[in-house]
Structure formats: structure tokens, C-alpha cells
XYZ file of C-alpha atoms in Angstrom:
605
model
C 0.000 0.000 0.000
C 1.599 3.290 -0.870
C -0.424 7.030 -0.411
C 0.900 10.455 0.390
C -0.110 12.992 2.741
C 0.755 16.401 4.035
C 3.633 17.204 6.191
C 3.032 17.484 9.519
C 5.795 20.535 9.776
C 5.538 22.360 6.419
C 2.464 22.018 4.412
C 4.507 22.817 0.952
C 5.861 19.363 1.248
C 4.089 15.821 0.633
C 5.180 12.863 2.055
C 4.602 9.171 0.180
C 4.484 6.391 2.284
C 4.518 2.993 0.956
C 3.903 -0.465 3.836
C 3.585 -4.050 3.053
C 2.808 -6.627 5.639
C 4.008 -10.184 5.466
C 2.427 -12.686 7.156
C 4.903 -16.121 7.177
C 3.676 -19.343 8.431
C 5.898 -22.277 9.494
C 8.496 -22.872 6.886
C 10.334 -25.696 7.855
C 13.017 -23.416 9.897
C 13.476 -21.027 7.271
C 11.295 -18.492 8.251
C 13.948 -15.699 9.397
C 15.225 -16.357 5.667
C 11.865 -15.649 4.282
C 11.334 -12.699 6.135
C 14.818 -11.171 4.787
C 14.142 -12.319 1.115
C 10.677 -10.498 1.202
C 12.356 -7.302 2.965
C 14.923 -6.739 0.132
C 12.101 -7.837 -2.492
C 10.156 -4.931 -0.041
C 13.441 -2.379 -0.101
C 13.466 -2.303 -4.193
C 10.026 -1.653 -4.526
C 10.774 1.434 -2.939
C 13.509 2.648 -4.156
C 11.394 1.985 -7.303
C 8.674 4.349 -6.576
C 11.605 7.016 -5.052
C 12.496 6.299 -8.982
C 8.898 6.772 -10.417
C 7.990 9.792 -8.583
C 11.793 11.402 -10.027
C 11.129 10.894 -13.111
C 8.018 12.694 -13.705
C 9.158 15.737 -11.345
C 11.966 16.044 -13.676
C 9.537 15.992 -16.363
C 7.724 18.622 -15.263
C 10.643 20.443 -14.845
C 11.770 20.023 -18.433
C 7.850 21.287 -19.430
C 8.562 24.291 -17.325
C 6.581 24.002 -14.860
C 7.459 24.748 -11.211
C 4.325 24.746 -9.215
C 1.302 22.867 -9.237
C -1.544 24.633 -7.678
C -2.897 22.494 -4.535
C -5.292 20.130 -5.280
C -9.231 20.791 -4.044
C -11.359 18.261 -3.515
C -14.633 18.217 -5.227
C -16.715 18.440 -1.599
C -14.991 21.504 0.468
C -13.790 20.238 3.647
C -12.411 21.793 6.217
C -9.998 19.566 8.003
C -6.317 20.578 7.194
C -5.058 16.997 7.078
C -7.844 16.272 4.571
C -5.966 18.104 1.681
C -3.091 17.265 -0.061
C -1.298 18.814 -2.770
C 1.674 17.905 -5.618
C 4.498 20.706 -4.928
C 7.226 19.285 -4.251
C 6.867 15.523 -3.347
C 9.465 13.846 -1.922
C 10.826 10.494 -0.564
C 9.775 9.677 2.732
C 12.681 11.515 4.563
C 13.037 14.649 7.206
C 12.693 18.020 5.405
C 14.461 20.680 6.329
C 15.063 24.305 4.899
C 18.480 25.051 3.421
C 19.173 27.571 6.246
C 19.095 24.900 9.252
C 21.087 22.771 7.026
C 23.585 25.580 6.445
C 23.706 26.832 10.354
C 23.672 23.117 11.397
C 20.711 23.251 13.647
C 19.770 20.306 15.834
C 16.811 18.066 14.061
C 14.394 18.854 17.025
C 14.686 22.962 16.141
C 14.980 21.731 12.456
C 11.727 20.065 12.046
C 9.442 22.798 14.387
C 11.234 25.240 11.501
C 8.001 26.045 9.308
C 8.368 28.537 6.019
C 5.498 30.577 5.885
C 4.053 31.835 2.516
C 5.555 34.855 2.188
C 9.681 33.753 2.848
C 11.576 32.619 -0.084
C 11.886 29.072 0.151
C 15.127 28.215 -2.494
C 15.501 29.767 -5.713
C 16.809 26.303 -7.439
C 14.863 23.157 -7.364
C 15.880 21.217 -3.756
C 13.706 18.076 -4.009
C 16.605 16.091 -2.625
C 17.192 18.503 0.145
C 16.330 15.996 2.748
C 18.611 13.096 1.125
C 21.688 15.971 1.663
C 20.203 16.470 5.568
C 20.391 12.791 5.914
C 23.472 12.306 4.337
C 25.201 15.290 6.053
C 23.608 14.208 9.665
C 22.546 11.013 9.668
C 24.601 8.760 7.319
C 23.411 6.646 4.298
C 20.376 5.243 4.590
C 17.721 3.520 2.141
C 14.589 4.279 1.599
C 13.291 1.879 4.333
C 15.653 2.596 6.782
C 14.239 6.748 6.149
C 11.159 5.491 6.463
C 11.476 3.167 9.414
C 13.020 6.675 11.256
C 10.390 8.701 10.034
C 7.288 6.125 11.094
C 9.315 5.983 14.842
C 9.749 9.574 15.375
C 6.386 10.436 13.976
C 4.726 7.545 16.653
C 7.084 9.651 19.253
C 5.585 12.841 18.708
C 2.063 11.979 18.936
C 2.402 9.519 22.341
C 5.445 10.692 23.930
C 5.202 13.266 26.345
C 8.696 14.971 27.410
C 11.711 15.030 25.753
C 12.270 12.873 22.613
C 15.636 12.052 21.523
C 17.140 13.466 18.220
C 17.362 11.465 14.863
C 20.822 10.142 15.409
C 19.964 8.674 19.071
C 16.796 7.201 17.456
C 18.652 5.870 14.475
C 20.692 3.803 17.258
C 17.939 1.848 18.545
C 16.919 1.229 15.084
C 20.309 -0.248 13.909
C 20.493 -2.510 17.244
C 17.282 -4.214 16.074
C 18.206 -4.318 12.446
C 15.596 -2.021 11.161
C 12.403 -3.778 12.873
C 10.652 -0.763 13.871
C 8.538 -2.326 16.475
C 11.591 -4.238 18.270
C 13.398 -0.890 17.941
C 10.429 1.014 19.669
C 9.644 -1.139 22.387
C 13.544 -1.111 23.763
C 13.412 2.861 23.096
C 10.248 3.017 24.891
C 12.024 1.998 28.262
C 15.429 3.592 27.499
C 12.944 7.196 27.490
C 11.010 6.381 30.744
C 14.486 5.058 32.248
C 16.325 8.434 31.570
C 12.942 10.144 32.676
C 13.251 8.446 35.680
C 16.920 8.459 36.835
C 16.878 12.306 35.087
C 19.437 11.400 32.945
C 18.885 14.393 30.412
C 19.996 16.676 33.771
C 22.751 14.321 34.502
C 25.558 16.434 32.925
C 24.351 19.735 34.290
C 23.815 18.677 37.680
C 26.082 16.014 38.962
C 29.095 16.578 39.902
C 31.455 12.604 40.314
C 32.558 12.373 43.990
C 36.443 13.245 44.340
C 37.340 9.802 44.791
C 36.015 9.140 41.475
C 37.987 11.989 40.161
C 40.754 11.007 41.440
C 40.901 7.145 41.311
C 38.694 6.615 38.102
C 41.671 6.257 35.482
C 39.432 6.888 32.556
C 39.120 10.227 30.108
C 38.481 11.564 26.979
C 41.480 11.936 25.001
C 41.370 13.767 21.255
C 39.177 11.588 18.713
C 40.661 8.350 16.153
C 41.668 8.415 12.158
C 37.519 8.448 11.504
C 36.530 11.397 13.628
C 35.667 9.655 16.561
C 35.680 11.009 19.916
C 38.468 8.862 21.742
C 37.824 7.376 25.418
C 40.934 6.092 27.292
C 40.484 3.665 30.192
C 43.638 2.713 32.189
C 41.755 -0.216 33.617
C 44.650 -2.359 34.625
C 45.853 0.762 36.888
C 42.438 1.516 38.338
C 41.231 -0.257 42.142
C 38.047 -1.707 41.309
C 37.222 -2.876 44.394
C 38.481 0.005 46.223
C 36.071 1.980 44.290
C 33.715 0.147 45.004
C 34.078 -0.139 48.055
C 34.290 3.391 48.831
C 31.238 4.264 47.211
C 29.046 1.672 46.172
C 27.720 0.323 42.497
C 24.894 3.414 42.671
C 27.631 6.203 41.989
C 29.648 4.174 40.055
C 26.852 3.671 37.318
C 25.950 7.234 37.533
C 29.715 8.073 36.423
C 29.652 5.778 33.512
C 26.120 7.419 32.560
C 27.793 11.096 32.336
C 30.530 9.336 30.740
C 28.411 8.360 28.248
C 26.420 11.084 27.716
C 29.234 13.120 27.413
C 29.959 10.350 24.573
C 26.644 11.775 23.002
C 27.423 15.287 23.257
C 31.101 15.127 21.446
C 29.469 12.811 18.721
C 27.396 15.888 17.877
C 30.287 18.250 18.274
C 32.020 16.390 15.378
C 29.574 15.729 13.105
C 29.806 19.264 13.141
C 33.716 19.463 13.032
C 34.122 16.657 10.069
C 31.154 17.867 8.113
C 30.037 14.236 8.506
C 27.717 11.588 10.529
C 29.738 10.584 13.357
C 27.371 8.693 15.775
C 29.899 6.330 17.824
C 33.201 6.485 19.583
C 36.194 4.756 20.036
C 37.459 3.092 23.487
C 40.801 2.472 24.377
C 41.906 0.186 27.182
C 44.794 0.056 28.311
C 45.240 -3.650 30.419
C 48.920 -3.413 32.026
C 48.280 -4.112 35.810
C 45.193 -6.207 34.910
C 45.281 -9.042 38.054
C 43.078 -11.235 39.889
C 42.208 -8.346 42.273
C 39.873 -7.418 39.099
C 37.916 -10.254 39.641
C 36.671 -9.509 43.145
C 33.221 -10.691 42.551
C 30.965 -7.573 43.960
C 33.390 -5.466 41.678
C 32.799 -8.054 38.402
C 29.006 -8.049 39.169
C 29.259 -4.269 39.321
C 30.611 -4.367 36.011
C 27.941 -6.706 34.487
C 25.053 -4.371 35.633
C 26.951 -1.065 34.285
C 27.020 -3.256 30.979
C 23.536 -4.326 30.866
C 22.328 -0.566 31.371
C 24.788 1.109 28.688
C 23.534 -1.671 26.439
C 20.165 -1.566 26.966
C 20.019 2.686 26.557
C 22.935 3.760 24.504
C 23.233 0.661 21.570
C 25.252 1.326 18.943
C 27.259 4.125 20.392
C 30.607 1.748 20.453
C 31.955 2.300 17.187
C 35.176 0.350 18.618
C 36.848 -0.635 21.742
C 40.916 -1.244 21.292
C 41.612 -3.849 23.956
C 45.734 -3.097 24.735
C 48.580 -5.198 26.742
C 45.924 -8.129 27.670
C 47.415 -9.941 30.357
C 47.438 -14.153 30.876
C 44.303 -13.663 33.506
C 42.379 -11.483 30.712
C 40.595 -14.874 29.276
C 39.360 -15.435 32.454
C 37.493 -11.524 33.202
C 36.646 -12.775 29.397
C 34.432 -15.894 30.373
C 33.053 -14.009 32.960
C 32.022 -10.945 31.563
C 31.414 -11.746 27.664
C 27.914 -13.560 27.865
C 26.276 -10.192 28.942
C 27.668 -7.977 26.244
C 25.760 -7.946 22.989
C 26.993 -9.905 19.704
C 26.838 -6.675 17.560
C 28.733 -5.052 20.107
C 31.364 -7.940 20.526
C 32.746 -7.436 16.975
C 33.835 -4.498 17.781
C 36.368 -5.405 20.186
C 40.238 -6.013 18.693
C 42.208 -7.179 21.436
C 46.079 -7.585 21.436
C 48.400 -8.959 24.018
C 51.780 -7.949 25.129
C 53.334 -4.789 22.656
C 51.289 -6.605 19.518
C 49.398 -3.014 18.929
C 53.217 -1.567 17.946
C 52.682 -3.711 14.898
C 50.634 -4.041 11.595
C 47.140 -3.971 12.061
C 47.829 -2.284 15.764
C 47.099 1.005 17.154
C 48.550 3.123 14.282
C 45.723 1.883 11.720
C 43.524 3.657 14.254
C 44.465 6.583 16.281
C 47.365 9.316 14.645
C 50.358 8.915 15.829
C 50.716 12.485 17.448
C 48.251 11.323 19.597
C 49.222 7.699 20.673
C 49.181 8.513 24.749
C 53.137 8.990 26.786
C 52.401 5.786 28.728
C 52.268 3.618 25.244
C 55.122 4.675 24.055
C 53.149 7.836 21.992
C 54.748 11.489 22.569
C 50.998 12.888 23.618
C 50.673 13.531 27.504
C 47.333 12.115 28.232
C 45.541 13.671 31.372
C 44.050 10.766 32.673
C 44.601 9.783 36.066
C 46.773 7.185 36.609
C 44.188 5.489 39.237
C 46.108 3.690 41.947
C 44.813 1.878 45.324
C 41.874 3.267 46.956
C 42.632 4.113 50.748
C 40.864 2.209 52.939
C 40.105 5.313 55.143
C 37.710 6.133 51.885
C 35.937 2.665 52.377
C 32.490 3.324 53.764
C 31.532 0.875 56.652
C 29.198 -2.359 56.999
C 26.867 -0.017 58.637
C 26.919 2.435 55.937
C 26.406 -0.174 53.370
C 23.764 -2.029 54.699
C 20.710 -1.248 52.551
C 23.585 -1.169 49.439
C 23.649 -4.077 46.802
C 27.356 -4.987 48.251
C 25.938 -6.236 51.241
C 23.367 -8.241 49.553
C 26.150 -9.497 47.311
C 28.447 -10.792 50.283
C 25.653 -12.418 51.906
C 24.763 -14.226 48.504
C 27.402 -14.920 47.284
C 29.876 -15.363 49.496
C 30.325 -18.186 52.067
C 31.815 -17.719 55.994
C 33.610 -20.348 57.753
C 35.453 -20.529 60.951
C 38.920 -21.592 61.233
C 40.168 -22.996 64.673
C 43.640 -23.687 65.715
C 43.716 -27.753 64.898
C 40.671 -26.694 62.994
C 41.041 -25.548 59.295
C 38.021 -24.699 56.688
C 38.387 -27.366 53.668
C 36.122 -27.272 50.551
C 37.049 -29.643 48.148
C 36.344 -29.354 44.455
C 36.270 -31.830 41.922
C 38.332 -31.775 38.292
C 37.418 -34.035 35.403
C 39.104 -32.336 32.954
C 42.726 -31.431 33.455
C 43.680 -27.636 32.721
C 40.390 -26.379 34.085
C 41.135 -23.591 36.020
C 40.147 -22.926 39.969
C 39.531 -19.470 41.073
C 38.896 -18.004 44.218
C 38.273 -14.677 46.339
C 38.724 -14.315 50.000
C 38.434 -12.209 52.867
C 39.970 -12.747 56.038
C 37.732 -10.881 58.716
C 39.132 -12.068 61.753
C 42.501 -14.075 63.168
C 45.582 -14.571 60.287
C 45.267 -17.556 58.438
C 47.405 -19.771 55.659
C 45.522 -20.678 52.627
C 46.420 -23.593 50.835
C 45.658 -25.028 47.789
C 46.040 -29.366 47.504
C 45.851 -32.324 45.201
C 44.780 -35.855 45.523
C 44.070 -38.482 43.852
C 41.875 -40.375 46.354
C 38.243 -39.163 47.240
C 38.452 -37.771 50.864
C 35.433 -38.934 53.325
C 32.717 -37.217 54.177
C 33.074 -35.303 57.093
C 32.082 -36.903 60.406
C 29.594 -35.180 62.596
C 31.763 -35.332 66.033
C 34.518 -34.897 64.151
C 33.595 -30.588 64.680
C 33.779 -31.659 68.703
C 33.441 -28.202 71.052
C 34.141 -26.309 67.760
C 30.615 -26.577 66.505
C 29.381 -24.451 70.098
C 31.608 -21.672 69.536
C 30.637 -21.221 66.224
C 27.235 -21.166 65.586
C 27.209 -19.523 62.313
C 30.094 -19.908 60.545
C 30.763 -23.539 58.941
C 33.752 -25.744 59.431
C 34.635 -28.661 57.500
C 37.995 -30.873 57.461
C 38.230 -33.297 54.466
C 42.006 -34.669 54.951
C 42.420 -37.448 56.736
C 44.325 -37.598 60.224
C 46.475 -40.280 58.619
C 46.809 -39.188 55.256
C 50.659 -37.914 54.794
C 51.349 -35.396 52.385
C 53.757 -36.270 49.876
C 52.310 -39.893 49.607
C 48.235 -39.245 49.450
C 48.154 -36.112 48.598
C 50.650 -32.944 46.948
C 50.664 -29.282 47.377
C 50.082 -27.309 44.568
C 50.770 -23.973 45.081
C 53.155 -22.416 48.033
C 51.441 -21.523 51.221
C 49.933 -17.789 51.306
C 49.860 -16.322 55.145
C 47.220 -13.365 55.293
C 46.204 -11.228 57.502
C 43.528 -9.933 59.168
C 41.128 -7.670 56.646
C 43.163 -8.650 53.640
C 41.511 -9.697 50.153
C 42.777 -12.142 48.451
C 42.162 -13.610 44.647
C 43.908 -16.201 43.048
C 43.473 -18.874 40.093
C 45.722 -21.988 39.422
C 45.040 -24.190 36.342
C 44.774 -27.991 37.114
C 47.548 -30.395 35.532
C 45.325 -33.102 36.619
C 42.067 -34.312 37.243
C 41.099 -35.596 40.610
C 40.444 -33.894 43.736
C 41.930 -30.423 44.799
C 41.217 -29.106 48.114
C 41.300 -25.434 49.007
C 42.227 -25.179 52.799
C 41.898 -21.936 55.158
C 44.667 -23.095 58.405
C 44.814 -20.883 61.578
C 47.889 -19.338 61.357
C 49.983 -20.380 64.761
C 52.813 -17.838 65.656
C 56.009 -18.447 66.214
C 55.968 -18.657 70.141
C 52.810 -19.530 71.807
C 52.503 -19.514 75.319
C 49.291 -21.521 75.484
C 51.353 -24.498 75.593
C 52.414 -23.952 79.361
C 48.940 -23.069 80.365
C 47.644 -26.020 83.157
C 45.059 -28.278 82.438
C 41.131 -26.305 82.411
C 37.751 -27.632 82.901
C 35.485 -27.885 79.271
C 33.784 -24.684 79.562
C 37.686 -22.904 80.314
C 38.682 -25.415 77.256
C 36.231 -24.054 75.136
C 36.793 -20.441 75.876
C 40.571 -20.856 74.770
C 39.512 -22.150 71.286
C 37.272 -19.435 70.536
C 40.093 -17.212 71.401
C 41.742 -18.541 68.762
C 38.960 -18.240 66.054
C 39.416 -16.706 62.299
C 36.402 -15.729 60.335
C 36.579 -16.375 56.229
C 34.332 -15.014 53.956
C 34.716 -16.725 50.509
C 33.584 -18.075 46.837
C 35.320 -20.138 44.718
C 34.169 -21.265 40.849
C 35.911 -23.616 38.101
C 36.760 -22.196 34.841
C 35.847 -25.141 32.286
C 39.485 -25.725 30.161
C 37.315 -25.150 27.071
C 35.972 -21.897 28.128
C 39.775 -20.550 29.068
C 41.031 -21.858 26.000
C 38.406 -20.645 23.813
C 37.556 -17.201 25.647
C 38.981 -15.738 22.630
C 37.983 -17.320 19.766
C 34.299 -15.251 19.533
C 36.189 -12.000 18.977
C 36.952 -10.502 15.522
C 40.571 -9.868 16.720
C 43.446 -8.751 14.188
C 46.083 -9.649 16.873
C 45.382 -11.869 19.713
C 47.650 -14.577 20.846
C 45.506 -15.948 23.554
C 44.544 -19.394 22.338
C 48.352 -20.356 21.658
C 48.770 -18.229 24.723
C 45.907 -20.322 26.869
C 47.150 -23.732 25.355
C 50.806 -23.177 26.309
C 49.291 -22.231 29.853
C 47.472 -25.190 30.387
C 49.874 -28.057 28.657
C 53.002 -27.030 29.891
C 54.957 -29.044 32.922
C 54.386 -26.701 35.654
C 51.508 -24.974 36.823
C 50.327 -21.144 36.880
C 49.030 -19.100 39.529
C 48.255 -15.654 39.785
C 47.361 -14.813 43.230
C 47.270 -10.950 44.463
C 46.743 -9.546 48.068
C 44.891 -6.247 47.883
C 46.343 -4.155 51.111
């Protein structure tokens, strides 16, 4: 069905519209196929018409004839919208007068821009004045991606009260549900009461980052890439996630990234201007030297994950590409972890390199200018981002203050307590089928000094015995206590250590990972830490309740989580990403097959 009608801004203009609807039953699978046969079958019938309706404008113009007088309908009616008339049709598009084009005019002050009568409107025929708009603002599009944007906006400005986004943020949404304008305006539909909500549109006017985030966020906008791009820098392998978060919980963080990103918006515009062309995305760069397991504290990695799923959800397509530098052997690991929640469009963007690959073809220089490449990678431009550092834990805000916060929720969730005893350690053993799988773990020690180890066996340990926990059970009511090695087991013979013994203290976190070299049974144990000279060993004998008094005295609190790493996930973390340089799966591979094992295990003071 195709049929024109006035324009709702300038009643010189007529708009045609042409819809089809397609209706596919089952199809044996196939019906996705279908659906994109019929809409490039649908896309040239357009661009047809856009053809037809040319050609006889430019016949009239050879004829001589300029203007049409409107059309009248036999029956006089009064309703505006009832009329229609032949001057200058057009393509289903956004009009605009020469002038906006010229002073570059946002589209919202652009389309309320209405010629009256009596002011010149162009001395040379400008039928394709809206294809230069688009072109000059928008970007290529065809005739049903114009129309698809025009349908969308047009929806917006008769049911959406407030502010409505311009073109280019609408165009977004579009292009992240590949042109299916009701997908597209559902997902806009909550991204506009979300902002309305959380008064995002305000956001840059009237919130000012906390000084902590000023000072340990190592992230800032830095120039713009070879394509006109503005250019983000994020020193993330320098920057104290957890002491961030720590200090001032996932809400402010978000908000940050939200500025950030609608700051993002705001330089887009600027150089569209600049570069005389569409420029709707940016460019990230991060920087990965310092990357370590403290990144994975798990409150700080689900903090992450939610700041992802609310930048995707209400600023798609604004990634144009994210330069992944100096990826360090724990990368595939944040990788696994964080990958599954980032969208597939947005995923081949991302070029990652490891080590000083980016120096080389296909690296950095294919992107960014060289006068611009930052001091600290190798570049001659000072770069004004901060160089992040450790948080101080004087910043960290307290249990109390974080009780009604997400963090709180996440410890108690997520994370498991046990009690450690002198002659009492915490065991949790984990099983490994396949060899090279890789064990993980994050803990805190809130009370006592402990030793963590980390053991192999080959034999199945029992099942803990209920006496076995003896007066220990009374004194610790809620924190669990298990002990899988046997009495008689010796180490050496039925079972090895794996890694050296870590001694940490009290209020330390701790993160670590060691890929397996064998399958079995590894057992992850939490050991009071004795010191050197003890004087409770020349104490006289006590009654029970005296007895049980000195054990509690000699209690350490653990809060903890733990999680296996499948060896095909490590080892194939990389292989979803479009990457010109990455070295990860040889990297991964030499990791896990080689003689001795790797750790990476970081105390964050």
C-alpha cells in the first residue's frame, strides 16, 4: 500500500508512504530467511517508486513548470489533514530548509522550523534537500531505513510526552534491532522512561562525580581516532576496582559511567559538526597493564555486568570500537566471565592484542594518529588521565553504611563464611574431570591470620564426620567448618601441594586462580595461622567450659567463593572475537599443557 499525505511541519511538502505486511507461516526453519528475502524484495520496490515519482518531477521540470496549484477536492472540507497537494513531493525523509542545514541546527529545532508563505523558500529546485540532511547528519540510509526513522519519530511525537531524543539517538535503537521498527520502539520506549526516571537528560548539568572518582577513576576523553571519533581512554589495569567500590558503592559508580556516556553523546554531535560528517559512535581504548586477579573480586565483576547491561540496553550502537591493549594471561578469564552479557553486535567491535602486539601491523597506528598515541604507550601525547592507583581504605564506607547497598546483599549471597580454629582448618574440596580447568577463588579474612592452601589428591576424601567438629561446633554457631584430609593421610604420599602456602592477615583480600595439571580432587584449605611462640602451651590443664573459651580465642572468620573455569571456556575465551592480533589461544594452550603450573594470586592491602 503506498499514499501520500501532508507534512506534519511544512504544508509545501508531501510525504509518500509505501507499507507491506508479510504474514509467514511455518516454513520448515526457514522463516527468518523468508522474512529477509521479502524485505529486500520490499526495499526495491521502494527505491522503485523514489524512482517513479523522479522521473516525472523532472519531467515537469523540463515542461517548465514549477508549481502545481494544490489540489481541491470536489466536496470543500475543512480539516487541514484532509488536503493534499503535488508541490514538491518527496521520498519519505526529514525536510528541512536550506538555512538549518547551512547553520547546522539540531533536528528537534529543524523540524518545528516552518516557512510561511511569504519567505523565499530556495531559488533552485531542492527536491533532494532531505537526502543531503540525511546524508550530512545522519549517514546513508535507504529508503526503508528513512522510512522506518520517520514512522518511529512520527509515533514519538504523537504519544510521547517529554523530551524525545534526536534522529541520530533514534537511528541507534533502530540499527540494534536491524531495522524492525517495532523491536526498535519497544527497547526505546524503556530507554525514554528510564532516563525520565533516573533524570538522565539533567545528569551532565547537575552532577558533579565524587572526588574519589575523580581522582581514582583512570578513565578520560582523550582527542578523537583516524575516523573522527571522539576517543575514550580507560587505564583499567591501573584503576582499584574494588576500592572503588568499596568506597562508594555500584549506585555512583553507574551514575559516572552514565555522564561518561552522555558526554559520549554530546562530542558525537560536536564532530559531526567538526568533520562535516555523521559521526554517531566512539572509540574506546583500554589500556590492560596491571590487569590481576584483584579485578575479579566478585561484587566489583558483578558491578561491572550491571553497568554493561544498562549502557547496552540505553545507549546501543554508540561503540563504534573498543581497542583492547597489553591483555594480560588472567584477561581470558574476566573474558568468560564478563562476555555472555555484552551484545553480539557489540562484541565485533572489540580487537584485542596482548603484550606490545598493537606496535605492529594492524595495531594502534591503523587507528588513532600517531601524534596522539598517549606517553604511557610509548606515543609522545601527555594524556591527562589519572593514573588510578589503590583506593585508601580510610575512603571505604563501613558495613553499617552499606547495609541497605547491593554490596551487602552481594556478600551475603554470594559469598560463604567459615570458621577456622587452631587444629581446625576450613576445607572445601572441588572436583576436576578435565585437566587444565582452572580454579579461582576470592577471600576475605575478617578475623585471626590464616594460611591458605591449595592441595591435590588423587583419592576421594570422606565425608566429614559429625563429632569430628567436637566443642568447635558451640563456639561457632554460624560460621561452617569442614575438614576433608584425613588424620592419617601424609602429604607427599596421598596427597601434593600445589601452590606455596599464602599467610594473610587480618582484613586482607585475596584472589587467586591456578590451572589444574590433573584431574582428581583439589582441596582449598583456610589453616589458623599459629605464631612463632605460643605460650598456650604452658597453660595447666582447664575444665570444658575454660577449654572451650581458649579455642574461641583462637577463632578466624573467612568469607569466601570459589568457581571452576571449564578448560574449554579458558582456551576458547577468545575465539568469539573478531581480533586482528590476539595470541591468547596459543597463549591459553601453552598455559594449560606445559609441565608446571600457573598461579596468579594478588593480596589487595
Amino acid at each position: 500500500a503506498s499514499h501520500g499525505t501532508v507534512h506534519p511541519d511544512n504544508e509545501d511538502w508531501t510525504c509518500f508512504e509505501q507499507s507491506a505486511s508479510l504474514d509467514i507461516k511455518s516454513f520448515f526453519g526457514f522463516e527468518s530467511t523468508v522474512e529477509k528475502i521479502a524485505m529486500k524484495q520490499y526495499t526495491s520496490n521502494i527505491k522503485k517508486g523514489k524512482e517513479i515519482i523522479e522521473y516525472y518531477l523532472k519531467q515537469l521540470e523540463e515542461e517548465g513548470i514549477t508549481f502545481v496549484p494544490r489540489w481541491t477536492p470536489p466536496v470543500a472540507c475543512k480539516s487541514e489533514s484532509s488536503t493534499s497537494h503535488t508541490r514538491r513531493p518527496v521520498s519519505p525523509a526529514i525536510n528541512i530548509p536550506d538555512s538549518a542545514t547551512k547553520e547546522g541546527l539540531n533536528n528537534k529545532e529543524i523540524l518545528n522550523t516552518s516557512s510561511s508563505p511569504s519567505e523565499p523558500t530556495a531559488g533552485t529546485p531542492d527536491d533532494k534537500l532531505d537526502a543531503d540532511y540525511i546524508k550530512r547528519y545522519l549517514g546513508d540510509l535507504t529508503p526503508m531505513q528513512e522510512s522506518c526513522l520517520i514512522r518511529l519519530r512520527q509515533w514519538l511525537q504523537e504519544t510521547h510526552k517529554g523530551k524525545i531524543p534526536k534522529d541520530e539517538h533514534i537511528l541507534r535503537f533502530l540499527r540494534a534491532r536491524d531495522f524492525n521498527i517495532d523491536k526498535a520502539r519497544e527497547i526505546l520506549c524503556q530507554s525514554l522512561t528510564w532516563r525520565k526516571q533516573h533524570q538522565v537528560d539533567y545528569i551532565l548539568d547537575t552532577w558533579n562525580p565524587p572526588q574519589v572518582l575523580q581522582d581514582y577513576y583512570a578513565g578520560g576523553w582523550h582527542h578523537h581516532d583516524k575516523d573522527g571519533r571522539p576517543l575514550y581512554v580507560l587505564r583499567l589495569g591501573q584503576m582499584d576496582t574494588k576500592g572503588l567500590v568499596r568506597a562508594l558503592g555500584e549506585e555512583a559508580l553507574l551514575r559516572y559511567v552514565l555522564s561518561i556516556n552522555e558526554e559520549g553523546l554530546r562530542r558525537c554531535e560536536e564532530n559531526t559538526k567538526v568533520f562535516g560528517r555523521p559521526i554517531s559512535s566512539w572509540t574506546c581504548l583500554v589500556d590492560l597493564e596491571g590487569l590481576n586477579m584483584r579485578h575479579l573480586w566478585r561484587p566489583g565483576v558483578k558491578a561491572l555486568l550491571r553497568i554493561i547491561e544498562v549502557v547496552e540496553a540505553n545507549y546501543p550502537e554508540t561503540l563504534g570500537r573498543l581497542l583492547i591493549l597489553r591483555a594480560p594471561r588472567v584477561f581470558p578469564v574476566l573474558w568468560t566471565l564478563v562476555s555472555p552479557f555484552i551484545d553480539d553486535n557489540t562484541r565485533k567491535k572489540f580487537l584485542i592484542y596482548a603484550g606490545n602486539d598493537y606496535q605492529g601491523p594492524g595495531g594502534l597506528l591503523d587507528y588513532i594518529d600517531k601524534e596522539i598515541i598517549p606517553d604511557f604507550l610509548g606515543g609522545e601525547c601527555m594524556c591527562e588521565v589519572p593514573e588510578g592507583g589503590l583506593v585508601p581504605k580510610s575512603l571505604y564506607r563501613t558495613a553499617e553504611e552499606l547495609e541497605n547497598e547491593d554490596i551487602k546483599l552481594w556478600t551475603e549471597t554470594i559469598y560463604q563464611s567459615a570458621s577456622v580454629f587452631k587444629g581446625a582448618p576450613h576445607e572445601v574440596l572441588i572436583q576436576i574431570v578435565d585437566a587444565s580447568s582452572v580454579i579461582t577463588w576470592d577471600f576475605d579474612v575478617c578475623k585471626g591470620d590464616i594460611v591458605f592452601n591449595i592441595f591435590h589428591s588423587k583419592r576421594a576424601p570422606q565425608p566429614p564426620k559429625k563429632d569430628s567438629l567436637g566443642a568447635h561446633s558451640i563456639t561457632s554457631p554460624g560460621g561452617n567448618n569442614v575438614q576433608l584430609i584425613d588424620k592419617v593421610w601424609q602429604l607427599g604420599r596421598d596427597y601434593s601441594m600445589v601452590e606455596s602456602p599464602l599467610i594473610c592477615k587480618e582484613g586482607e583480600s585475596v584472589q587467586g586462580s591456578h590451572v589444574t595439571r590433573w584431574p582428581g580432587f583439589y582441596i582449598l584449605q583456610w589453616k589458623f595461622h599459629s605464631m612463632p611462640a605460643c605460650a598456650t602451651t604452658n597453660l595447666p590443664r582447664v575444665d570444658d567450659v575454660l577449654a572451650s573459651l581458649q579455642v574461641s580465642s583462637h577463632k578466624c572468620k573467612v568469607m569466601y567463593y570459589t568457581e571452576v573455569i571449564g578448560s574449554e571456556d579458558f582456551r576458547g575465551s577468545m575465539t568469539s572475537l573478531e581480533s586482528s592480533h590476539s595470541g591468547f589461544s596459543q597463549l591459553s594452550a601453552a598455559t594449560t599443557s606445559s609441565s608446571q603450573s600457573h598461579s596468579s594470586s594478588m593480596i589487595s592491602r
